[in-house]
Amino acid sequence: ALAPRCGWVLPGLEQRLAVPATVIPASARFYAAAAKTAKKDAKRGRQEKVKDKPPPRRRPLMTKPVDDVYLTWLYRRPSYELEQAVGMLKKFQQLDFTHPKQFVYINVFLDMVLQKKKKVDPFSGSVTLPHRFTDEVNKVLVFTENEQEAEVAREHGAAIVGGVELIKWILEDEIQADFYVAVPAIIPKLIPLRGKLKRKYPSTRRNSLGSDIPKMLQFFRECHEYTVEDENIIKTRIARLDMPTEHIMANLKTVIHDICTFKPSNYDPIVRKLVIRSSTSEGLLLNLDGILPQVDKVEEKEEENAVDEDQEKPIQESVST
């Protein structure tokens, strides 16, 4: 009953409908566009001023704090000698009452640059540590079709031994191993596995292709493997914290020296920064002096001596004449 009937118009609505729509003149549109353009120009000018403004100077980091409480970001990260750092890790374990047989880890930051735009490709390596810190044994697969060689492989601890019949199972992930070794006679038949195994494909460069099966098995069953992660970092464990300090230091140097072989010695050392830590401690930056191999310096001295000899030869000849 209160609803308006069809055709009724509410009071005041007729007048509003009768008012003609306002039309914006062209001059108003022109001034609006000009204001918008001026606003863009002003914004662009401010951005250019910000770009031209030199970046703020950062305060040089101080070397050593004076007080016991200080802001760490104002000071350079301290570096420690290897023996000192291992002693600190052992002390941290005693003060924190953590497990004494926890693993010791290293984070190795690499310089992969060669020349121009060339770089060292990410790699993985295997090395025998002078002091074993775990009873774990790697699972090694041996490729051979010779029955005598297969029997020798089984006697020396091979986890899996076989020939081309293993290819199908490996491609279907039915068989997996930590390392794969092969004898030269079967390697032409293993080409279908090249894409599957990638870096673990048997090769003479990795010492996983050869005729001495006992020697290969002894190495790969006990070796320690490391791999480059995120293009330039190696994170690996090297020892247990309860081992003697000398053993931890020897294992670390063995791994570092093996890593350095992946970059030619005539370039800067591949190891740029080295951090050591335990499972429950903070990382300690190490001083690289005494850890990196000294091959480069020896070669430089030999080159200098050769240059000196070449310079002395004309003088000796002139004196003899």
PDB file of C-alpha atoms in Angstrom, residues 15-287:
ATOM      1  CA  GLN A  15      13.580  18.304 -11.243  1.00  0.00           C
ATOM      2  CA  ARG A  16      16.887  16.452 -10.959  1.00  0.00           C
ATOM      3  CA  LEU A  17      16.191  14.510 -14.099  1.00  0.00           C
ATOM      4  CA  ALA A  18      15.346  17.684 -15.924  1.00  0.00           C
ATOM      5  CA  VAL A  19      18.737  19.326 -15.217  1.00  0.00           C
ATOM      6  CA  PRO A  20      20.974  18.943 -18.291  1.00  0.00           C
ATOM      7  CA  ALA A  21      24.339  17.215 -17.895  1.00  0.00           C
ATOM      8  CA  THR A  22      27.282  19.554 -17.482  1.00  0.00           C
ATOM      9  CA  VAL A  23      29.850  19.479 -20.259  1.00  0.00           C
ATOM     10  CA  ILE A  24      33.518  20.145 -19.441  1.00  0.00           C
ATOM     11  CA  PRO A  25      34.829  22.806 -21.785  1.00  0.00           C
ATOM     12  CA  ALA A  26      37.906  22.116 -23.894  1.00  0.00           C
ATOM     13  CA  SER A  27      39.901  24.832 -22.109  1.00  0.00           C
ATOM     14  CA  ALA A  28      39.426  23.029 -18.762  1.00  0.00           C
ATOM     15  CA  ARG A  29      40.674  19.775 -20.253  1.00  0.00           C
ATOM     16  CA  PHE A  30      43.725  21.549 -21.644  1.00  0.00           C
ATOM     17  CA  TYR A  31      44.661  23.042 -18.258  1.00  0.00           C
ATOM     18  CA  ALA A  32      44.146  19.646 -16.546  1.00  0.00           C
ATOM     19  CA  ALA A  33      46.481  17.943 -19.043  1.00  0.00           C
ATOM     20  CA  ALA A  34      49.046  20.727 -18.623  1.00  0.00           C
ATOM     21  CA  ALA A  35      48.934  20.350 -14.832  1.00  0.00           C
ATOM     22  CA  LYS A  36      49.391  16.591 -15.142  1.00  0.00           C
ATOM     23  CA  THR A  37      52.385  17.049 -17.451  1.00  0.00           C
ATOM     24  CA  ALA A  38      53.934  19.602 -15.086  1.00  0.00           C
ATOM     25  CA  LYS A  39      53.476  17.174 -12.192  1.00  0.00           C
ATOM     26  CA  LYS A  40      55.273  14.415 -14.156  1.00  0.00           C
ATOM     27  CA  ASP A  41      58.120  16.785 -15.047  1.00  0.00           C
ATOM     28  CA  ALA A  42      58.518  17.779 -11.397  1.00  0.00           C
ATOM     29  CA  LYS A  43      58.595  14.134 -10.323  1.00  0.00           C
ATOM     30  CA  ARG A  44      61.158  13.325 -13.025  1.00  0.00           C
ATOM     31  CA  GLY A  45      63.293  16.242 -11.891  1.00  0.00           C
ATOM     32  CA  ARG A  46      63.267  15.024  -8.298  1.00  0.00           C
ATOM     33  CA  GLN A  47      64.282  11.529  -9.421  1.00  0.00           C
ATOM     34  CA  GLU A  48      67.184  12.937 -11.451  1.00  0.00           C
ATOM     35  CA  LYS A  49      68.348  14.948  -8.447  1.00  0.00           C
ATOM     36  CA  VAL A  50      68.299  11.806  -6.320  1.00  0.00           C
ATOM     37  CA  LYS A  51      70.371   9.976  -8.938  1.00  0.00           C
ATOM     38  CA  ASP A  52      72.894  12.816  -9.192  1.00  0.00           C
ATOM     39  CA  LYS A  53      73.259  12.936  -5.425  1.00  0.00           C
ATOM     40  CA  PRO A  54      76.351  10.969  -4.385  1.00  0.00           C
ATOM     41  CA  PRO A  55      75.732   7.944  -2.135  1.00  0.00           C
ATOM     42  CA  PRO A  56      76.299   8.545   1.562  1.00  0.00           C
ATOM     43  CA  ARG A  57      79.762   7.699   2.759  1.00  0.00           C
ATOM     44  CA  ARG A  58      79.936   4.663   4.978  1.00  0.00           C
ATOM     45  CA  ARG A  59      82.093   4.895   8.037  1.00  0.00           C
ATOM     46  CA  PRO A  60      85.149   2.645   7.810  1.00  0.00           C
ATOM     47  CA  LEU A  61      84.837  -0.352  10.088  1.00  0.00           C
ATOM     48  CA  MET A  62      86.989  -0.329  13.191  1.00  0.00           C
ATOM     49  CA  THR A  63      89.296  -3.253  13.892  1.00  0.00           C
ATOM     50  CA  LYS A  64      89.043  -4.094  17.586  1.00  0.00           C
ATOM     51  CA  PRO A  65      86.451  -3.020  20.180  1.00  0.00           C
ATOM     52  CA  VAL A  66      87.620  -1.423  23.419  1.00  0.00           C
ATOM     53  CA  ASP A  67      84.647  -2.323  25.630  1.00  0.00           C
ATOM     54  CA  ASP A  68      83.051  -5.693  26.354  1.00  0.00           C
ATOM     55  CA  VAL A  69      79.682  -4.530  24.963  1.00  0.00           C
ATOM     56  CA  TYR A  70      79.700  -3.071  21.441  1.00  0.00           C
ATOM     57  CA  LEU A  71      77.790  -2.968  18.150  1.00  0.00           C
ATOM     58  CA  THR A  72      79.154  -5.741  15.954  1.00  0.00           C
ATOM     59  CA  TRP A  73      78.241  -3.989  12.696  1.00  0.00           C
ATOM     60  CA  LEU A  74      80.669  -1.163  13.518  1.00  0.00           C
ATOM     61  CA  TYR A  75      83.668  -3.500  13.623  1.00  0.00           C
ATOM     62  CA  ARG A  76      85.349  -5.883  11.237  1.00  0.00           C
ATOM     63  CA  ARG A  77      84.702  -9.559  11.775  1.00  0.00           C
ATOM     64  CA  PRO A  78      87.676 -10.971  13.693  1.00  0.00           C
ATOM     65  CA  SER A  79      89.710 -13.762  12.110  1.00  0.00           C
ATOM     66  CA  TYR A  80      91.510 -16.478  14.031  1.00  0.00           C
ATOM     67  CA  GLU A  81      94.403 -18.838  13.476  1.00  0.00           C
ATOM     68  CA  LEU A  82      93.286 -22.407  12.807  1.00  0.00           C
ATOM     69  CA  GLU A  83      94.638 -23.876  16.039  1.00  0.00           C
ATOM     70  CA  GLN A  84      93.147 -21.026  18.074  1.00  0.00           C
ATOM     71  CA  ALA A  85      89.736 -21.443  16.429  1.00  0.00           C
ATOM     72  CA  VAL A  86      89.621 -25.198  17.100  1.00  0.00           C
ATOM     73  CA  GLY A  87      90.503 -24.538  20.750  1.00  0.00           C
ATOM     74  CA  MET A  88      87.657 -22.000  20.967  1.00  0.00           C
ATOM     75  CA  LEU A  89      85.178 -24.533  19.561  1.00  0.00           C
ATOM     76  CA  LYS A  90      86.221 -27.071  22.177  1.00  0.00           C
ATOM     77  CA  LYS A  91      85.821 -24.429  24.898  1.00  0.00           C
ATOM     78  CA  PHE A  92      82.352 -23.457  23.608  1.00  0.00           C
ATOM     79  CA  GLN A  93      81.277 -27.101  23.904  1.00  0.00           C
ATOM     80  CA  GLN A  94      82.411 -27.292  27.520  1.00  0.00           C
ATOM     81  CA  LEU A  95      80.726 -24.024  28.500  1.00  0.00           C
ATOM     82  CA  ASP A  96      77.455 -24.899  26.747  1.00  0.00           C
ATOM     83  CA  PHE A  97      77.386 -28.534  27.992  1.00  0.00           C
ATOM     84  CA  THR A  98      76.661 -29.790  24.462  1.00  0.00           C
ATOM     85  CA  HIS A  99      77.516 -33.199  23.002  1.00  0.00           C
ATOM     86  CA  PRO A 100      81.324 -33.658  22.922  1.00  0.00           C
ATOM     87  CA  LYS A 101      81.267 -35.840  19.773  1.00  0.00           C
ATOM     88  CA  GLN A 102      79.411 -33.375  17.558  1.00  0.00           C
ATOM     89  CA  PHE A 103      80.614 -32.785  13.992  1.00  0.00           C
ATOM     90  CA  VAL A 104      82.942 -29.977  12.937  1.00  0.00           C
ATOM     91  CA  TYR A 105      81.931 -28.165   9.733  1.00  0.00           C
ATOM     92  CA  ILE A 106      83.573 -25.719   7.353  1.00  0.00           C
ATOM     93  CA  ASN A 107      81.947 -23.222   4.984  1.00  0.00           C
ATOM     94  CA  VAL A 108      84.277 -22.464   2.081  1.00  0.00           C
ATOM     95  CA  PHE A 109      83.483 -19.366  -0.007  1.00  0.00           C
ATOM     96  CA  LEU A 110      85.035 -19.630  -3.472  1.00  0.00           C
ATOM     97  CA  ASP A 111      86.324 -17.236  -6.104  1.00  0.00           C
ATOM     98  CA  MET A 112      85.226 -18.955  -9.329  1.00  0.00           C
ATOM     99  CA  VAL A 113      86.313 -16.155 -11.723  1.00  0.00           C
ATOM    100  CA  LEU A 114      88.932 -16.974 -14.350  1.00  0.00           C
ATOM    101  CA  GLN A 115      89.386 -14.415 -17.119  1.00  0.00           C
ATOM    102  CA  LYS A 116      86.930 -12.068 -18.801  1.00  0.00           C
ATOM    103  CA  LYS A 117      83.527 -13.751 -18.412  1.00  0.00           C
ATOM    104  CA  LYS A 118      84.821 -17.294 -17.871  1.00  0.00           C
ATOM    105  CA  LYS A 119      84.266 -19.052 -14.551  1.00  0.00           C
ATOM    106  CA  VAL A 120      85.058 -22.354 -12.918  1.00  0.00           C
ATOM    107  CA  ASP A 121      82.048 -24.641 -13.286  1.00  0.00           C
ATOM    108  CA  PRO A 122      80.495 -25.936 -10.043  1.00  0.00           C
ATOM    109  CA  PHE A 123      82.213 -29.179  -9.150  1.00  0.00           C
ATOM    110  CA  SER A 124      82.279 -32.035  -6.665  1.00  0.00           C
ATOM    111  CA  GLY A 125      85.384 -33.708  -5.305  1.00  0.00           C
ATOM    112  CA  SER A 126      86.398 -36.739  -3.306  1.00  0.00           C
ATOM    113  CA  VAL A 127      89.383 -36.982  -0.999  1.00  0.00           C
ATOM    114  CA  THR A 128      90.750 -39.459   1.519  1.00  0.00           C
ATOM    115  CA  LEU A 129      91.087 -37.808   4.915  1.00  0.00           C
ATOM    116  CA  PRO A 130      94.142 -38.633   7.013  1.00  0.00           C
ATOM    117  CA  HIS A 131      91.954 -39.196  10.083  1.00  0.00           C
ATOM    118  CA  ARG A 132      88.555 -40.853   9.653  1.00  0.00           C
ATOM    119  CA  PHE A 133      85.816 -39.495  11.896  1.00  0.00           C
ATOM    120  CA  THR A 134      82.939 -41.834  11.052  1.00  0.00           C
ATOM    121  CA  ASP A 135      82.435 -45.563  10.597  1.00  0.00           C
ATOM    122  CA  GLU A 136      80.107 -45.011   7.630  1.00  0.00           C
ATOM    123  CA  VAL A 137      81.161 -46.732   4.404  1.00  0.00           C
ATOM    124  CA  ASN A 138      80.106 -45.491   0.977  1.00  0.00           C
ATOM    125  CA  LYS A 139      78.020 -47.735  -1.287  1.00  0.00           C
ATOM    126  CA  VAL A 140      80.025 -48.458  -4.447  1.00  0.00           C
ATOM    127  CA  LEU A 141      78.723 -50.063  -7.657  1.00  0.00           C
ATOM    128  CA  VAL A 142      81.188 -51.787 -10.010  1.00  0.00           C
ATOM    129  CA  PHE A 143      80.510 -52.215 -13.749  1.00  0.00           C
ATOM    130  CA  THR A 144      82.205 -55.277 -15.236  1.00  0.00           C
ATOM    131  CA  GLU A 145      81.248 -58.244 -17.407  1.00  0.00           C
ATOM    132  CA  ASN A 146      84.262 -60.326 -16.454  1.00  0.00           C
ATOM    133  CA  GLU A 147      83.462 -63.013 -13.860  1.00  0.00           C
ATOM    134  CA  GLN A 148      86.930 -62.924 -12.314  1.00  0.00           C
ATOM    135  CA  GLU A 149      86.822 -59.125 -11.945  1.00  0.00           C
ATOM    136  CA  ALA A 150      83.307 -59.374 -10.490  1.00  0.00           C
ATOM    137  CA  GLU A 151      84.505 -61.870  -7.886  1.00  0.00           C
ATOM    138  CA  VAL A 152      87.416 -59.572  -6.947  1.00  0.00           C
ATOM    139  CA  ALA A 153      85.002 -56.645  -6.592  1.00  0.00           C
ATOM    140  CA  ARG A 154      82.736 -58.609  -4.247  1.00  0.00           C
ATOM    141  CA  GLU A 155      85.694 -59.702  -2.127  1.00  0.00           C
ATOM    142  CA  HIS A 156      86.824 -56.085  -1.682  1.00  0.00           C
ATOM    143  CA  GLY A 157      83.464 -54.760  -0.535  1.00  0.00           C
ATOM    144  CA  ALA A 158      81.541 -53.713  -3.654  1.00  0.00           C
ATOM    145  CA  ALA A 159      77.873 -53.240  -2.822  1.00  0.00           C
ATOM    146  CA  ILE A 160      76.640 -54.043  -6.355  1.00  0.00           C
ATOM    147  CA  VAL A 161      78.461 -55.744  -9.238  1.00  0.00           C
ATOM    148  CA  GLY A 162      77.102 -56.236 -12.749  1.00  0.00           C
ATOM    149  CA  GLY A 163      77.166 -55.386 -16.424  1.00  0.00           C
ATOM    150  CA  VAL A 164      74.805 -53.800 -18.943  1.00  0.00           C
ATOM    151  CA  GLU A 165      71.809 -55.432 -17.240  1.00  0.00           C
ATOM    152  CA  LEU A 166      72.126 -52.788 -14.495  1.00  0.00           C
ATOM    153  CA  ILE A 167      71.511 -49.883 -16.893  1.00  0.00           C
ATOM    154  CA  LYS A 168      67.735 -50.342 -16.945  1.00  0.00           C
ATOM    155  CA  TRP A 169      67.473 -50.532 -13.153  1.00  0.00           C
ATOM    156  CA  ILE A 170      69.637 -47.430 -12.690  1.00  0.00           C
ATOM    157  CA  LEU A 171      67.587 -45.413 -15.190  1.00  0.00           C
ATOM    158  CA  GLU A 172      64.410 -46.385 -13.333  1.00  0.00           C
ATOM    159  CA  ASP A 173      65.970 -45.510  -9.937  1.00  0.00           C
ATOM    160  CA  GLU A 174      65.631 -49.114  -8.783  1.00  0.00           C
ATOM    161  CA  ILE A 175      69.376 -49.200  -8.029  1.00  0.00           C
ATOM    162  CA  GLN A 176      71.312 -46.297  -6.510  1.00  0.00           C
ATOM    163  CA  ALA A 177      74.840 -46.001  -5.156  1.00  0.00           C
ATOM    164  CA  ASP A 178      77.128 -43.337  -3.715  1.00  0.00           C
ATOM    165  CA  PHE A 179      79.817 -43.963  -6.341  1.00  0.00           C
ATOM    166  CA  TYR A 180      80.039 -45.830  -9.657  1.00  0.00           C
ATOM    167  CA  VAL A 181      83.286 -47.360 -10.960  1.00  0.00           C
ATOM    168  CA  ALA A 182      83.928 -49.303 -14.143  1.00  0.00           C
ATOM    169  CA  VAL A 183      86.610 -51.171 -16.058  1.00  0.00           C
ATOM    170  CA  PRO A 184      87.630 -49.783 -19.495  1.00  0.00           C
ATOM    171  CA  ALA A 185      86.170 -52.741 -21.456  1.00  0.00           C
ATOM    172  CA  ILE A 186      82.561 -51.938 -20.512  1.00  0.00           C
ATOM    173  CA  ILE A 187      82.609 -48.144 -20.660  1.00  0.00           C
ATOM    174  CA  PRO A 188      81.388 -47.874 -24.337  1.00  0.00           C
ATOM    175  CA  LYS A 189      78.209 -49.718 -23.316  1.00  0.00           C
ATOM    176  CA  LEU A 190      77.454 -47.308 -20.434  1.00  0.00           C
ATOM    177  CA  ILE A 191      76.839 -44.222 -22.599  1.00  0.00           C
ATOM    178  CA  PRO A 192      73.041 -44.284 -21.885  1.00  0.00           C
ATOM    179  CA  LEU A 193      73.889 -43.576 -18.230  1.00  0.00           C
ATOM    180  CA  ARG A 194      75.927 -40.447 -18.920  1.00  0.00           C
ATOM    181  CA  GLY A 195      72.961 -38.091 -18.555  1.00  0.00           C
ATOM    182  CA  LYS A 196      71.612 -39.953 -15.528  1.00  0.00           C
ATOM    183  CA  LEU A 197      74.805 -40.221 -13.488  1.00  0.00           C
ATOM    184  CA  LYS A 198      76.273 -36.860 -14.598  1.00  0.00           C
ATOM    185  CA  ARG A 199      79.251 -36.138 -12.325  1.00  0.00           C
ATOM    186  CA  LYS A 200      79.240 -39.681 -10.954  1.00  0.00           C
ATOM    187  CA  TYR A 201      79.699 -41.212 -14.406  1.00  0.00           C
ATOM    188  CA  PRO A 202      82.920 -43.294 -14.374  1.00  0.00           C
ATOM    189  CA  SER A 203      85.902 -41.382 -15.751  1.00  0.00           C
ATOM    190  CA  THR A 204      89.678 -41.433 -15.478  1.00  0.00           C
ATOM    191  CA  ARG A 205      89.650 -37.820 -14.299  1.00  0.00           C
ATOM    192  CA  ARG A 206      87.717 -38.843 -11.180  1.00  0.00           C
ATOM    193  CA  ASN A 207      89.791 -42.035 -10.810  1.00  0.00           C
ATOM    194  CA  SER A 208      86.595 -44.083 -11.146  1.00  0.00           C
ATOM    195  CA  LEU A 209      87.585 -45.746 -14.430  1.00  0.00           C
ATOM    196  CA  GLY A 210      90.442 -48.238 -14.404  1.00  0.00           C
ATOM    197  CA  SER A 211      91.589 -51.828 -14.138  1.00  0.00           C
ATOM    198  CA  ASP A 212      92.713 -51.790 -10.488  1.00  0.00           C
ATOM    199  CA  ILE A 213      89.365 -52.636  -8.877  1.00  0.00           C
ATOM    200  CA  PRO A 214      90.695 -53.153  -5.308  1.00  0.00           C
ATOM    201  CA  LYS A 215      92.390 -49.726  -5.341  1.00  0.00           C
ATOM    202  CA  MET A 216      89.274 -47.956  -6.649  1.00  0.00           C
ATOM    203  CA  LEU A 217      87.060 -49.689  -4.103  1.00  0.00           C
ATOM    204  CA  GLN A 218      89.350 -48.853  -1.205  1.00  0.00           C
ATOM    205  CA  PHE A 219      89.321 -45.174  -2.166  1.00  0.00           C
ATOM    206  CA  PHE A 220      85.613 -44.711  -2.887  1.00  0.00           C
ATOM    207  CA  ARG A 221      84.369 -46.766   0.074  1.00  0.00           C
ATOM    208  CA  GLU A 222      86.260 -44.532   2.521  1.00  0.00           C
ATOM    209  CA  CYS A 223      86.579 -41.199   0.686  1.00  0.00           C
ATOM    210  CA  HIS A 224      84.973 -37.932   1.760  1.00  0.00           C
ATOM    211  CA  GLU A 225      82.861 -36.145  -0.857  1.00  0.00           C
ATOM    212  CA  TYR A 226      82.085 -32.423  -1.075  1.00  0.00           C
ATOM    213  CA  THR A 227      80.046 -30.413  -3.593  1.00  0.00           C
ATOM    214  CA  VAL A 228      79.767 -26.756  -4.610  1.00  0.00           C
ATOM    215  CA  GLU A 229      76.389 -25.285  -3.611  1.00  0.00           C
ATOM    216  CA  ASP A 230      74.802 -22.010  -4.745  1.00  0.00           C
ATOM    217  CA  GLU A 231      77.552 -21.652  -7.386  1.00  0.00           C
ATOM    218  CA  ASN A 232      80.376 -20.665  -4.988  1.00  0.00           C
ATOM    219  CA  ILE A 233      79.970 -22.254  -1.524  1.00  0.00           C
ATOM    220  CA  ILE A 234      81.073 -25.609  -0.125  1.00  0.00           C
ATOM    221  CA  LYS A 235      79.549 -26.764   3.162  1.00  0.00           C
ATOM    222  CA  THR A 236      80.951 -30.006   4.509  1.00  0.00           C
ATOM    223  CA  ARG A 237      81.883 -31.728   7.738  1.00  0.00           C
ATOM    224  CA  ILE A 238      85.523 -32.592   8.334  1.00  0.00           C
ATOM    225  CA  ALA A 239      85.866 -34.105  11.828  1.00  0.00           C
ATOM    226  CA  ARG A 240      84.378 -34.628  15.280  1.00  0.00           C
ATOM    227  CA  LEU A 241      84.967 -32.133  18.040  1.00  0.00           C
ATOM    228  CA  ASP A 242      86.394 -34.718  20.447  1.00  0.00           C
ATOM    229  CA  MET A 243      89.240 -35.557  18.041  1.00  0.00           C
ATOM    230  CA  PRO A 244      92.722 -34.164  18.809  1.00  0.00           C
ATOM    231  CA  THR A 245      93.278 -30.639  17.519  1.00  0.00           C
ATOM    232  CA  GLU A 246      96.070 -31.829  15.228  1.00  0.00           C
ATOM    233  CA  HIS A 247      93.751 -34.335  13.542  1.00  0.00           C
ATOM    234  CA  ILE A 248      91.051 -31.709  12.936  1.00  0.00           C
ATOM    235  CA  MET A 249      93.623 -29.330  11.459  1.00  0.00           C
ATOM    236  CA  ALA A 250      95.064 -32.056   9.202  1.00  0.00           C
ATOM    237  CA  ASN A 251      91.616 -32.998   7.855  1.00  0.00           C
ATOM    238  CA  LEU A 252      90.755 -29.356   7.155  1.00  0.00           C
ATOM    239  CA  LYS A 253      93.986 -28.687   5.275  1.00  0.00           C
ATOM    240  CA  THR A 254      93.547 -31.869   3.234  1.00  0.00           C
ATOM    241  CA  VAL A 255      90.083 -30.786   2.057  1.00  0.00           C
ATOM    242  CA  ILE A 256      91.217 -27.209   1.311  1.00  0.00           C
ATOM    243  CA  HIS A 257      94.259 -28.359  -0.680  1.00  0.00           C
ATOM    244  CA  ASP A 258      92.057 -30.664  -2.749  1.00  0.00           C
ATOM    245  CA  ILE A 259      89.583 -27.825  -3.440  1.00  0.00           C
ATOM    246  CA  CYS A 260      92.430 -25.600  -4.642  1.00  0.00           C
ATOM    247  CA  THR A 261      93.278 -28.071  -7.421  1.00  0.00           C
ATOM    248  CA  PHE A 262      90.085 -27.152  -9.305  1.00  0.00           C
ATOM    249  CA  LYS A 263      91.470 -23.725 -10.300  1.00  0.00           C
ATOM    250  CA  PRO A 264      94.731 -23.124 -12.199  1.00  0.00           C
ATOM    251  CA  SER A 265      97.535 -21.966  -9.926  1.00  0.00           C
ATOM    252  CA  ASN A 266      98.314 -18.912 -12.085  1.00  0.00           C
ATOM    253  CA  TYR A 267      95.012 -17.300 -10.963  1.00  0.00           C
ATOM    254  CA  ASP A 268      94.040 -15.974  -7.559  1.00  0.00           C
ATOM    255  CA  PRO A 269      93.376 -18.719  -4.976  1.00  0.00           C
ATOM    256  CA  ILE A 270      89.945 -20.254  -5.351  1.00  0.00           C
ATOM    257  CA  VAL A 271      89.337 -20.121  -1.573  1.00  0.00           C
ATOM    258  CA  ARG A 272      88.246 -16.569  -0.732  1.00  0.00           C
ATOM    259  CA  LYS A 273      86.915 -17.020   2.820  1.00  0.00           C
ATOM    260  CA  LEU A 274      86.830 -19.914   5.265  1.00  0.00           C
ATOM    261  CA  VAL A 275      84.574 -20.354   8.310  1.00  0.00           C
ATOM    262  CA  ILE A 276      84.745 -23.192  10.843  1.00  0.00           C
ATOM    263  CA  ARG A 277      82.032 -24.178  13.313  1.00  0.00           C
ATOM    264  CA  SER A 278      80.612 -27.092  15.240  1.00  0.00           C
ATOM    265  CA  SER A 279      77.025 -28.342  15.256  1.00  0.00           C
ATOM    266  CA  THR A 280      76.049 -26.019  18.129  1.00  0.00           C
ATOM    267  CA  SER A 281      78.525 -23.120  17.947  1.00  0.00           C
ATOM    268  CA  GLU A 282      78.834 -19.893  16.018  1.00  0.00           C
ATOM    269  CA  GLY A 283      81.048 -19.690  12.948  1.00  0.00           C
ATOM    270  CA  LEU A 284      84.620 -18.479  13.339  1.00  0.00           C
ATOM    271  CA  LEU A 285      86.379 -16.763  10.433  1.00  0.00           C
ATOM    272  CA  LEU A 286      89.808 -18.284   9.794  1.00  0.00           C
ATOM    273  CA  ASN A 287      93.026 -16.605   8.756  1.00  0.00           C
TER     274      ASN A 287
END
